[in-house]
């Protein structure tokens, strides 16, 4: 029975892992849907964010990274989450805070769960691919132009840190 269960779980994970990240959608903070398939062929840096976190200042660096590389094709997607109890109460408050405080104009998802049983399918896919699960806010996942996970970084890694910008530049060169 355990062997059958293990094989079934492996088959489910294999089937789920076969779903390329570009097929994933997020609810947009502006209403509607953000479809990663719209960014097929482009690298996408997905970052779980929060407005009331010690790392919230990274929004400025995310915008700077986006400004630096967007013309070359980089997409930076902010995914606000209250999983660590540090997000504002509504998407409208998050949007206003980010625009007023940091001048953000990058794509932003609505408030989204990134951990546990209610984690967004993107984060389930990343976990199945790499074992990576956000342990706090401002974890970064770089998706390549082919839809695969290139690299992941934790909260302490600045969006402008050399490992991130090197990986972004390499991904852009290959897209």
PDB file of N, CA and C in Angstrom, residues 64-169:
ATOM      1  N   UNK A  64      14.084  49.292  -8.914  1.00  0.00           N
ATOM      2  CA  UNK A  64      15.334  49.646  -9.595  1.00  0.00           C
ATOM      3  C   UNK A  64      15.776  48.529 -10.546  1.00  0.00           C
ATOM      4  N   UNK A  65      15.693  47.282 -10.079  1.00  0.00           N
ATOM      5  CA  UNK A  65      16.035  46.143 -10.930  1.00  0.00           C
ATOM      6  C   UNK A  65      15.126  46.105 -12.152  1.00  0.00           C
ATOM      7  N   UNK A  66      13.840  46.299 -11.934  1.00  0.00           N
ATOM      8  CA  UNK A  66      12.858  46.307 -13.016  1.00  0.00           C
ATOM      9  C   UNK A  66      13.162  47.443 -14.005  1.00  0.00           C
ATOM     10  N   UNK A  67      13.440  48.619 -13.481  1.00  0.00           N
ATOM     11  CA  UNK A  67      13.758  49.762 -14.344  1.00  0.00           C
ATOM     12  C   UNK A  67      15.013  49.506 -15.173  1.00  0.00           C
ATOM     13  N   UNK A  68      16.001  48.872 -14.573  1.00  0.00           N
ATOM     14  CA  UNK A  68      17.272  48.614 -15.248  1.00  0.00           C
ATOM     15  C   UNK A  68      17.133  47.601 -16.378  1.00  0.00           C
ATOM     16  N   UNK A  69      16.334  46.554 -16.165  1.00  0.00           N
ATOM     17  CA  UNK A  69      16.313  45.433 -17.105  1.00  0.00           C
ATOM     18  C   UNK A  69      15.004  45.236 -17.865  1.00  0.00           C
ATOM     19  N   UNK A  70      13.981  46.015 -17.601  1.00  0.00           N
ATOM     20  CA  UNK A  70      12.694  45.756 -18.260  1.00  0.00           C
ATOM     21  C   UNK A  70      12.768  45.929 -19.765  1.00  0.00           C
ATOM     22  N   UNK A  71      13.536  46.901 -20.254  1.00  0.00           N
ATOM     23  CA  UNK A  71      13.653  47.100 -21.704  1.00  0.00           C
ATOM     24  C   UNK A  71      14.302  45.902 -22.392  1.00  0.00           C
ATOM     25  N   UNK A  72      15.082  45.145 -21.612  1.00  0.00           N
ATOM     26  CA  UNK A  72      15.719  43.937 -22.151  1.00  0.00           C
ATOM     27  C   UNK A  72      14.821  42.707 -22.015  1.00  0.00           C
ATOM     28  N   UNK A  73      13.699  42.853 -21.294  1.00  0.00           N
ATOM     29  CA  UNK A  73      12.737  41.762 -21.206  1.00  0.00           C
ATOM     30  C   UNK A  73      12.452  41.215 -19.827  1.00  0.00           C
ATOM     31  N   UNK A  74      13.141  41.692 -18.779  1.00  0.00           N
ATOM     32  CA  UNK A  74      12.881  41.170 -17.438  1.00  0.00           C
ATOM     33  C   UNK A  74      11.523  41.644 -16.932  1.00  0.00           C
ATOM     34  N   UNK A  75      10.788  40.719 -16.339  1.00  0.00           N
ATOM     35  CA  UNK A  75       9.558  41.049 -15.632  1.00  0.00           C
ATOM     36  C   UNK A  75       9.817  40.801 -14.149  1.00  0.00           C
ATOM     37  N   UNK A  76       9.419  41.736 -13.308  1.00  0.00           N
ATOM     38  CA  UNK A  76       9.476  41.539 -11.859  1.00  0.00           C
ATOM     39  C   UNK A  76       8.031  41.520 -11.384  1.00  0.00           C
ATOM     40  N   UNK A  77       7.636  40.425 -10.765  1.00  0.00           N
ATOM     41  CA  UNK A  77       6.278  40.262 -10.269  1.00  0.00           C
ATOM     42  C   UNK A  77       6.295  40.243  -8.751  1.00  0.00           C
ATOM     43  N   UNK A  78       5.658  41.241  -8.144  1.00  0.00           N
ATOM     44  CA  UNK A  78       5.511  41.286  -6.689  1.00  0.00           C
ATOM     45  C   UNK A  78       4.243  40.529  -6.310  1.00  0.00           C
ATOM     46  N   UNK A  79       4.379  39.646  -5.326  1.00  0.00           N
ATOM     47  CA  UNK A  79       3.250  38.843  -4.861  1.00  0.00           C
ATOM     48  C   UNK A  79       3.055  39.127  -3.371  1.00  0.00           C
ATOM     49  N   UNK A  80       2.252  40.145  -3.046  1.00  0.00           N
ATOM     50  CA  UNK A  80       1.993  40.436  -1.632  1.00  0.00           C
ATOM     51  C   UNK A  80       1.360  39.235  -0.943  1.00  0.00           C
ATOM     52  N   UNK A  81       1.799  38.976   0.275  1.00  0.00           N
ATOM     53  CA  UNK A  81       1.286  37.842   1.034  1.00  0.00           C
ATOM     54  C   UNK A  81       1.193  38.215   2.509  1.00  0.00           C
ATOM     55  N   UNK A  82       0.174  37.695   3.154  1.00  0.00           N
ATOM     56  CA  UNK A  82       0.023  37.897   4.596  1.00  0.00           C
ATOM     57  C   UNK A  82       0.327  36.614   5.370  1.00  0.00           C
ATOM     58  N   UNK A  83       1.008  35.670   4.717  1.00  0.00           N
ATOM     59  CA  UNK A  83       1.316  34.406   5.380  1.00  0.00           C
ATOM     60  C   UNK A  83       2.149  34.599   6.643  1.00  0.00           C
ATOM     61  N   UNK A  84       2.920  35.670   6.686  1.00  0.00           N
ATOM     62  CA  UNK A  84       3.773  35.926   7.853  1.00  0.00           C
ATOM     63  C   UNK A  84       3.237  37.094   8.678  1.00  0.00           C
ATOM     64  N   UNK A  85       1.973  37.417   8.425  1.00  0.00           N
ATOM     65  CA  UNK A  85       1.219  38.418   9.183  1.00  0.00           C
ATOM     66  C   UNK A  85       1.865  39.805   9.156  1.00  0.00           C
ATOM     67  N   UNK A  86       2.342  40.201   7.971  1.00  0.00           N
ATOM     68  CA  UNK A  86       2.971  41.516   7.866  1.00  0.00           C
ATOM     69  C   UNK A  86       2.471  42.303   6.655  1.00  0.00           C
ATOM     70  N   UNK A  87       1.276  41.964   6.200  1.00  0.00           N
ATOM     71  CA  UNK A  87       0.712  42.676   5.061  1.00  0.00           C
ATOM     72  C   UNK A  87      -0.471  43.519   5.508  1.00  0.00           C
ATOM     73  N   UNK A  88      -0.726  44.565   4.765  1.00  0.00           N
ATOM     74  CA  UNK A  88      -1.872  45.425   5.033  1.00  0.00           C
ATOM     75  C   UNK A  88      -3.159  44.638   4.816  1.00  0.00           C
ATOM     76  N   UNK A  89      -4.284  45.236   5.211  1.00  0.00           N
ATOM     77  CA  UNK A  89      -5.555  44.508   5.226  1.00  0.00           C
ATOM     78  C   UNK A  89      -6.202  44.283   3.865  1.00  0.00           C
ATOM     79  N   UNK A  90      -5.880  45.119   2.882  1.00  0.00           N
ATOM     80  CA  UNK A  90      -6.550  44.971   1.589  1.00  0.00           C
ATOM     81  C   UNK A  90      -5.582  45.237   0.440  1.00  0.00           C
ATOM     82  N   UNK A  91      -5.939  44.706  -0.705  1.00  0.00           N
ATOM     83  CA  UNK A  91      -5.138  44.935  -1.910  1.00  0.00           C
ATOM     84  C   UNK A  91      -5.073  46.426  -2.240  1.00  0.00           C
ATOM     85  N   UNK A  92      -6.169  47.134  -2.034  1.00  0.00           N
ATOM     86  CA  UNK A  92      -6.189  48.571  -2.311  1.00  0.00           C
ATOM     87  C   UNK A  92      -5.165  49.311  -1.437  1.00  0.00           C
ATOM     88  N   UNK A  93      -5.079  48.934  -0.156  1.00  0.00           N
ATOM     89  CA  UNK A  93      -4.095  49.551   0.737  1.00  0.00           C
ATOM     90  C   UNK A  93      -2.670  49.224   0.304  1.00  0.00           C
ATOM     91  N   UNK A  94      -2.430  47.975  -0.098  1.00  0.00           N
ATOM     92  CA  UNK A  94      -1.105  47.558  -0.554  1.00  0.00           C
ATOM     93  C   UNK A  94      -0.714  48.348  -1.794  1.00  0.00           C
ATOM     94  N   UNK A  95      -1.610  48.429  -2.753  1.00  0.00           N
ATOM     95  CA  UNK A  95      -1.343  49.144  -4.004  1.00  0.00           C
ATOM     96  C   UNK A  95      -1.009  50.607  -3.728  1.00  0.00           C
ATOM     97  N   UNK A  96      -1.823  51.263  -2.915  1.00  0.00           N
ATOM     98  CA  UNK A  96      -1.587  52.671  -2.591  1.00  0.00           C
ATOM     99  C   UNK A  96      -0.245  52.847  -1.872  1.00  0.00           C
ATOM    100  N   UNK A  97       0.027  51.996  -0.890  1.00  0.00           N
ATOM    101  CA  UNK A  97       1.282  52.069  -0.147  1.00  0.00           C
ATOM    102  C   UNK A  97       2.478  51.934  -1.097  1.00  0.00           C
ATOM    103  N   UNK A  98       2.436  50.945  -1.962  1.00  0.00           N
ATOM    104  CA  UNK A  98       3.561  50.688  -2.867  1.00  0.00           C
ATOM    105  C   UNK A  98       3.754  51.806  -3.888  1.00  0.00           C
ATOM    106  N   UNK A  99       2.669  52.327  -4.398  1.00  0.00           N
ATOM    107  CA  UNK A  99       2.774  53.424  -5.365  1.00  0.00           C
ATOM    108  C   UNK A  99       3.255  54.706  -4.699  1.00  0.00           C
ATOM    109  N   UNK A 100       2.701  55.014  -3.545  1.00  0.00           N
ATOM    110  CA  UNK A 100       3.038  56.275  -2.867  1.00  0.00           C
ATOM    111  C   UNK A 100       4.436  56.228  -2.241  1.00  0.00           C
ATOM    112  N   UNK A 101       4.803  55.121  -1.650  1.00  0.00           N
ATOM    113  CA  UNK A 101       6.070  55.021  -0.932  1.00  0.00           C
ATOM    114  C   UNK A 101       7.245  54.703  -1.847  1.00  0.00           C
ATOM    115  N   UNK A 102       7.013  53.833  -2.838  1.00  0.00           N
ATOM    116  CA  UNK A 102       8.129  53.345  -3.660  1.00  0.00           C
ATOM    117  C   UNK A 102       7.981  53.636  -5.144  1.00  0.00           C
ATOM    118  N   UNK A 103       6.861  54.209  -5.554  1.00  0.00           N
ATOM    119  CA  UNK A 103       6.643  54.493  -6.967  1.00  0.00           C
ATOM    120  C   UNK A 103       6.596  53.249  -7.830  1.00  0.00           C
ATOM    121  N   UNK A 104       6.102  52.152  -7.280  1.00  0.00           N
ATOM    122  CA  UNK A 104       6.094  50.887  -8.023  1.00  0.00           C
ATOM    123  C   UNK A 104       5.184  50.954  -9.236  1.00  0.00           C
ATOM    124  N   UNK A 105       5.702  50.441 -10.345  1.00  0.00           N
ATOM    125  CA  UNK A 105       4.869  50.275 -11.529  1.00  0.00           C
ATOM    126  C   UNK A 105       5.055  48.894 -12.139  1.00  0.00           C
ATOM    127  N   UNK A 106       5.673  48.009 -11.394  1.00  0.00           N
ATOM    128  CA  UNK A 106       5.845  46.620 -11.839  1.00  0.00           C
ATOM    129  C   UNK A 106       4.530  45.876 -11.648  1.00  0.00           C
ATOM    130  N   UNK A 107       4.368  44.746 -12.319  1.00  0.00           N
ATOM    131  CA  UNK A 107       3.162  43.940 -12.090  1.00  0.00           C
ATOM    132  C   UNK A 107       3.086  43.478 -10.634  1.00  0.00           C
ATOM    133  N   UNK A 108       1.863  43.514 -10.095  1.00  0.00           N
ATOM    134  CA  UNK A 108       1.642  43.061  -8.719  1.00  0.00           C
ATOM    135  C   UNK A 108       0.413  42.170  -8.668  1.00  0.00           C
ATOM    136  N   UNK A 109       0.558  41.081  -7.956  1.00  0.00           N
ATOM    137  CA  UNK A 109      -0.575  40.191  -7.711  1.00  0.00           C
ATOM    138  C   UNK A 109      -1.397  40.745  -6.558  1.00  0.00           C
ATOM    139  N   UNK A 110      -2.587  40.238  -6.416  1.00  0.00           N
ATOM    140  CA  UNK A 110      -3.411  40.509  -5.251  1.00  0.00           C
ATOM    141  C   UNK A 110      -2.757  39.792  -4.064  1.00  0.00           C
ATOM    142  N   UNK A 111      -3.204  40.033  -2.867  1.00  0.00           N
ATOM    143  CA  UNK A 111      -2.670  39.349  -1.692  1.00  0.00           C
ATOM    144  C   UNK A 111      -2.891  37.845  -1.873  1.00  0.00           C
ATOM    145  N   UNK A 112      -1.799  37.077  -1.765  1.00  0.00           N
ATOM    146  CA  UNK A 112      -1.777  35.669  -2.160  1.00  0.00           C
ATOM    147  C   UNK A 112      -1.048  34.833  -1.117  1.00  0.00           C
ATOM    148  N   UNK A 113      -1.553  33.661  -0.851  1.00  0.00           N
ATOM    149  CA  UNK A 113      -0.852  32.733   0.044  1.00  0.00           C
ATOM    150  C   UNK A 113       0.319  32.090  -0.708  1.00  0.00           C
ATOM    151  N   UNK A 114       1.464  31.997  -0.037  1.00  0.00           N
ATOM    152  CA  UNK A 114       2.674  31.438  -0.660  1.00  0.00           C
ATOM    153  C   UNK A 114       3.211  30.206   0.065  1.00  0.00           C
ATOM    154  N   UNK A 115       2.613  29.856   1.202  1.00  0.00           N
ATOM    155  CA  UNK A 115       3.072  28.698   1.975  1.00  0.00           C
ATOM    156  C   UNK A 115       1.876  27.855   2.419  1.00  0.00           C
ATOM    157  N   UNK A 116       2.179  26.641   2.813  1.00  0.00           N
ATOM    158  CA  UNK A 116       1.160  25.775   3.399  1.00  0.00           C
ATOM    159  C   UNK A 116       0.166  25.215   2.393  1.00  0.00           C
ATOM    160  N   UNK A 117      -0.924  24.679   2.928  1.00  0.00           N
ATOM    161  CA  UNK A 117      -1.938  24.034   2.098  1.00  0.00           C
ATOM    162  C   UNK A 117      -2.625  24.995   1.142  1.00  0.00           C
ATOM    163  N   UNK A 118      -2.684  26.262   1.485  1.00  0.00           N
ATOM    164  CA  UNK A 118      -3.352  27.243   0.630  1.00  0.00           C
ATOM    165  C   UNK A 118      -2.397  27.977  -0.298  1.00  0.00           C
ATOM    166  N   UNK A 119      -1.168  27.507  -0.384  1.00  0.00           N
ATOM    167  CA  UNK A 119      -0.176  28.180  -1.237  1.00  0.00           C
ATOM    168  C   UNK A 119      -0.659  28.210  -2.684  1.00  0.00           C
ATOM    169  N   UNK A 120      -0.384  29.324  -3.325  1.00  0.00           N
ATOM    170  CA  UNK A 120      -0.705  29.484  -4.745  1.00  0.00           C
ATOM    171  C   UNK A 120      -0.024  28.362  -5.533  1.00  0.00           C
ATOM    172  N   UNK A 121      -0.631  27.864  -6.599  1.00  0.00           N
ATOM    173  CA  UNK A 121      -0.029  26.789  -7.395  1.00  0.00           C
ATOM    174  C   UNK A 121       1.394  27.086  -7.881  1.00  0.00           C
ATOM    175  N   UNK A 122       1.724  28.345  -8.125  1.00  0.00           N
ATOM    176  CA  UNK A 122       3.090  28.678  -8.533  1.00  0.00           C
ATOM    177  C   UNK A 122       4.081  28.215  -7.470  1.00  0.00           C
ATOM    178  N   UNK A 123       3.769  28.499  -6.214  1.00  0.00           N
ATOM    179  CA  UNK A 123       4.687  28.135  -5.132  1.00  0.00           C
ATOM    180  C   UNK A 123       4.711  26.622  -4.907  1.00  0.00           C
ATOM    181  N   UNK A 124       3.603  25.945  -5.166  1.00  0.00           N
ATOM    182  CA  UNK A 124       3.600  24.483  -5.138  1.00  0.00           C
ATOM    183  C   UNK A 124       4.480  23.926  -6.248  1.00  0.00           C
ATOM    184  N   UNK A 125       4.419  24.550  -7.409  1.00  0.00           N
ATOM    185  CA  UNK A 125       5.249  24.141  -8.543  1.00  0.00           C
ATOM    186  C   UNK A 125       6.729  24.352  -8.228  1.00  0.00           C
ATOM    187  N   UNK A 126       7.069  25.511  -7.664  1.00  0.00           N
ATOM    188  CA  UNK A 126       8.469  25.786  -7.305  1.00  0.00           C
ATOM    189  C   UNK A 126       8.955  24.761  -6.286  1.00  0.00           C
ATOM    190  N   UNK A 127       8.114  24.465  -5.307  1.00  0.00           N
ATOM    191  CA  UNK A 127       8.495  23.470  -4.296  1.00  0.00           C
ATOM    192  C   UNK A 127       8.736  22.110  -4.947  1.00  0.00           C
ATOM    193  N   UNK A 128       7.866  21.715  -5.867  1.00  0.00           N
ATOM    194  CA  UNK A 128       8.026  20.423  -6.548  1.00  0.00           C
ATOM    195  C   UNK A 128       9.292  20.400  -7.401  1.00  0.00           C
ATOM    196  N   UNK A 129       9.648  21.537  -7.993  1.00  0.00           N
ATOM    197  CA  UNK A 129      10.820  21.617  -8.849  1.00  0.00           C
ATOM    198  C   UNK A 129      12.126  21.657  -8.060  1.00  0.00           C
ATOM    199  N   UNK A 130      12.123  22.408  -6.950  1.00  0.00           N
ATOM    200  CA  UNK A 130      13.386  22.727  -6.277  1.00  0.00           C
ATOM    201  C   UNK A 130      13.418  22.413  -4.786  1.00  0.00           C
ATOM    202  N   UNK A 131      12.258  22.213  -4.181  1.00  0.00           N
ATOM    203  CA  UNK A 131      12.190  22.058  -2.730  1.00  0.00           C
ATOM    204  C   UNK A 131      12.127  23.397  -2.007  1.00  0.00           C
ATOM    205  N   UNK A 132      12.200  24.498  -2.743  1.00  0.00           N
ATOM    206  CA  UNK A 132      12.222  25.832  -2.148  1.00  0.00           C
ATOM    207  C   UNK A 132      10.816  26.268  -1.743  1.00  0.00           C
ATOM    208  N   UNK A 133      10.704  26.730  -0.504  1.00  0.00           N
ATOM    209  CA  UNK A 133       9.461  27.281   0.031  1.00  0.00           C
ATOM    210  C   UNK A 133       9.823  28.582   0.729  1.00  0.00           C
ATOM    211  N   UNK A 134       9.080  29.665   0.472  1.00  0.00           N
ATOM    212  CA  UNK A 134       9.385  30.911   1.191  1.00  0.00           C
ATOM    213  C   UNK A 134       9.294  30.695   2.705  1.00  0.00           C
ATOM    214  N   UNK A 135      10.337  31.119   3.393  1.00  0.00           N
ATOM    215  CA  UNK A 135      10.355  31.024   4.853  1.00  0.00           C
ATOM    216  C   UNK A 135      10.056  32.371   5.498  1.00  0.00           C
ATOM    217  N   UNK A 136       9.980  33.395   4.664  1.00  0.00           N
ATOM    218  CA  UNK A 136       9.688  34.742   5.139  1.00  0.00           C
ATOM    219  C   UNK A 136       9.329  35.577   3.921  1.00  0.00           C
ATOM    220  N   UNK A 137       9.116  36.844   4.119  1.00  0.00           N
ATOM    221  CA  UNK A 137       8.797  37.755   3.018  1.00  0.00           C
ATOM    222  C   UNK A 137      10.042  38.048   2.178  1.00  0.00           C
ATOM    223  N   UNK A 138       9.824  38.466   0.972  1.00  0.00           N
ATOM    224  CA  UNK A 138      10.865  38.891   0.032  1.00  0.00           C
ATOM    225  C   UNK A 138      11.820  37.767  -0.362  1.00  0.00           C
ATOM    226  N   UNK A 139      11.263  36.568  -0.518  1.00  0.00           N
ATOM    227  CA  UNK A 139      11.999  35.469  -1.141  1.00  0.00           C
ATOM    228  C   UNK A 139      11.851  35.641  -2.642  1.00  0.00           C
ATOM    229  N   UNK A 140      12.897  35.302  -3.370  1.00  0.00           N
ATOM    230  CA  UNK A 140      12.937  35.566  -4.800  1.00  0.00           C
ATOM    231  C   UNK A 140      13.093  34.264  -5.581  1.00  0.00           C
ATOM    232  N   UNK A 141      12.325  34.159  -6.687  1.00  0.00           N
ATOM    233  CA  UNK A 141      12.394  33.007  -7.568  1.00  0.00           C
ATOM    234  C   UNK A 141      12.567  33.533  -8.985  1.00  0.00           C
ATOM    235  N   UNK A 142      13.682  33.181  -9.616  1.00  0.00           N
ATOM    236  CA  UNK A 142      13.921  33.607 -10.992  1.00  0.00           C
ATOM    237  C   UNK A 142      13.521  32.476 -11.933  1.00  0.00           C
ATOM    238  N   UNK A 143      12.573  32.785 -12.796  1.00  0.00           N
ATOM    239  CA  UNK A 143      12.091  31.840 -13.808  1.00  0.00           C
ATOM    240  C   UNK A 143      12.738  32.227 -15.127  1.00  0.00           C
ATOM    241  N   UNK A 144      13.293  31.252 -15.820  1.00  0.00           N
ATOM    242  CA  UNK A 144      13.945  31.507 -17.096  1.00  0.00           C
ATOM    243  C   UNK A 144      12.958  31.671 -18.234  1.00  0.00           C
ATOM    244  N   UNK A 145      13.462  32.097 -19.370  1.00  0.00           N
ATOM    245  CA  UNK A 145      12.638  32.296 -20.554  1.00  0.00           C
ATOM    246  C   UNK A 145      11.938  30.999 -20.976  1.00  0.00           C
ATOM    247  N   UNK A 146      12.512  29.858 -20.611  1.00  0.00           N
ATOM    248  CA  UNK A 146      11.925  28.562 -20.961  1.00  0.00           C
ATOM    249  C   UNK A 146      10.908  28.086 -19.920  1.00  0.00           C
ATOM    250  N   UNK A 147      10.679  28.886 -18.884  1.00  0.00           N
ATOM    251  CA  UNK A 147       9.706  28.536 -17.858  1.00  0.00           C
ATOM    252  C   UNK A 147      10.251  27.706 -16.722  1.00  0.00           C
ATOM    253  N   UNK A 148      11.552  27.469 -16.690  1.00  0.00           N
ATOM    254  CA  UNK A 148      12.139  26.674 -15.611  1.00  0.00           C
ATOM    255  C   UNK A 148      12.667  27.584 -14.503  1.00  0.00           C
ATOM    256  N   UNK A 149      12.791  27.013 -13.310  1.00  0.00           N
ATOM    257  CA  UNK A 149      13.366  27.760 -12.192  1.00  0.00           C
ATOM    258  C   UNK A 149      14.877  27.825 -12.402  1.00  0.00           C
ATOM    259  N   UNK A 150      15.401  29.040 -12.454  1.00  0.00           N
ATOM    260  CA  UNK A 150      16.846  29.233 -12.592  1.00  0.00           C
ATOM    261  C   UNK A 150      17.510  29.249 -11.232  1.00  0.00           C
ATOM    262  N   UNK A 151      16.936  30.044 -10.308  1.00  0.00           N
ATOM    263  CA  UNK A 151      17.567  30.225  -8.999  1.00  0.00           C
ATOM    264  C   UNK A 151      16.525  30.748  -8.017  1.00  0.00           C
ATOM    265  N   UNK A 152      16.789  30.532  -6.732  1.00  0.00           N
ATOM    266  CA  UNK A 152      15.963  31.073  -5.659  1.00  0.00           C
ATOM    267  C   UNK A 152      16.880  31.741  -4.639  1.00  0.00           C
ATOM    268  N   UNK A 153      16.349  32.768  -3.983  1.00  0.00           N
ATOM    269  CA  UNK A 153      17.107  33.474  -2.949  1.00  0.00           C
ATOM    270  C   UNK A 153      16.171  33.802  -1.794  1.00  0.00           C
ATOM    271  N   UNK A 154      16.715  33.856  -0.610  1.00  0.00           N
ATOM    272  CA  UNK A 154      15.953  34.200   0.578  1.00  0.00           C
ATOM    273  C   UNK A 154      15.829  35.700   0.766  1.00  0.00           C
ATOM    274  N   UNK A 155      15.197  36.052   1.858  1.00  0.00           N
ATOM    275  CA  UNK A 155      14.903  37.452   2.187  1.00  0.00           C
ATOM    276  C   UNK A 155      16.135  38.332   2.286  1.00  0.00           C
ATOM    277  N   UNK A 156      17.189  37.797   2.818  1.00  0.00           N
ATOM    278  CA  UNK A 156      18.381  38.605   3.085  1.00  0.00           C
ATOM    279  C   UNK A 156      19.145  38.990   1.817  1.00  0.00           C
ATOM    280  N   UNK A 157      18.862  38.324   0.714  1.00  0.00           N
ATOM    281  CA  UNK A 157      19.537  38.652  -0.541  1.00  0.00           C
ATOM    282  C   UNK A 157      18.818  39.810  -1.208  1.00  0.00           C
ATOM    283  N   UNK A 158      19.513  40.915  -1.358  1.00  0.00           N
ATOM    284  CA  UNK A 158      18.949  42.097  -2.006  1.00  0.00           C
ATOM    285  C   UNK A 158      18.666  41.808  -3.476  1.00  0.00           C
ATOM    286  N   UNK A 159      17.599  42.378  -4.023  1.00  0.00           N
ATOM    287  CA  UNK A 159      17.339  42.227  -5.451  1.00  0.00           C
ATOM    288  C   UNK A 159      18.476  42.763  -6.320  1.00  0.00           C
ATOM    289  N   UNK A 160      19.306  43.631  -5.765  1.00  0.00           N
ATOM    290  CA  UNK A 160      20.431  44.203  -6.513  1.00  0.00           C
ATOM    291  C   UNK A 160      21.763  43.526  -6.187  1.00  0.00           C
ATOM    292  N   UNK A 161      21.710  42.462  -5.395  1.00  0.00           N
ATOM    293  CA  UNK A 161      22.934  41.723  -5.065  1.00  0.00           C
ATOM    294  C   UNK A 161      23.513  41.104  -6.335  1.00  0.00           C
ATOM    295  N   UNK A 162      24.812  40.978  -6.364  1.00  0.00           N
ATOM    296  CA  UNK A 162      25.510  40.452  -7.540  1.00  0.00           C
ATOM    297  C   UNK A 162      24.985  39.088  -8.009  1.00  0.00           C
ATOM    298  N   UNK A 163      24.720  38.144  -7.096  1.00  0.00           N
ATOM    299  CA  UNK A 163      24.193  36.856  -7.576  1.00  0.00           C
ATOM    300  C   UNK A 163      22.865  37.005  -8.331  1.00  0.00           C
ATOM    301  N   UNK A 164      22.020  37.924  -7.884  1.00  0.00           N
ATOM    302  CA  UNK A 164      20.729  38.136  -8.549  1.00  0.00           C
ATOM    303  C   UNK A 164      20.944  38.818  -9.896  1.00  0.00           C
ATOM    304  N   UNK A 165      21.698  39.903  -9.922  1.00  0.00           N
ATOM    305  CA  UNK A 165      21.876  40.618 -11.192  1.00  0.00           C
ATOM    306  C   UNK A 165      22.654  39.768 -12.210  1.00  0.00           C
ATOM    307  N   UNK A 166      23.617  38.985 -11.742  1.00  0.00           N
ATOM    308  CA  UNK A 166      24.337  38.086 -12.656  1.00  0.00           C
ATOM    309  C   UNK A 166      23.376  37.056 -13.264  1.00  0.00           C
ATOM    310  N   UNK A 167      22.526  36.475 -12.427  1.00  0.00           N
ATOM    311  CA  UNK A 167      21.573  35.470 -12.930  1.00  0.00           C
ATOM    312  C   UNK A 167      20.556  36.107 -13.883  1.00  0.00           C
ATOM    313  N   UNK A 168      20.120  37.311 -13.567  1.00  0.00           N
ATOM    314  CA  UNK A 168      19.190  38.028 -14.450  1.00  0.00           C
ATOM    315  C   UNK A 168      19.860  38.312 -15.797  1.00  0.00           C
ATOM    316  N   UNK A 169      21.088  38.814 -15.766  1.00  0.00           N
ATOM    317  CA  UNK A 169      21.802  39.117 -17.006  1.00  0.00           C
ATOM    318  C   UNK A 169      22.034  37.863 -17.848  1.00  0.00           C
TER     319      UNK A 169
END
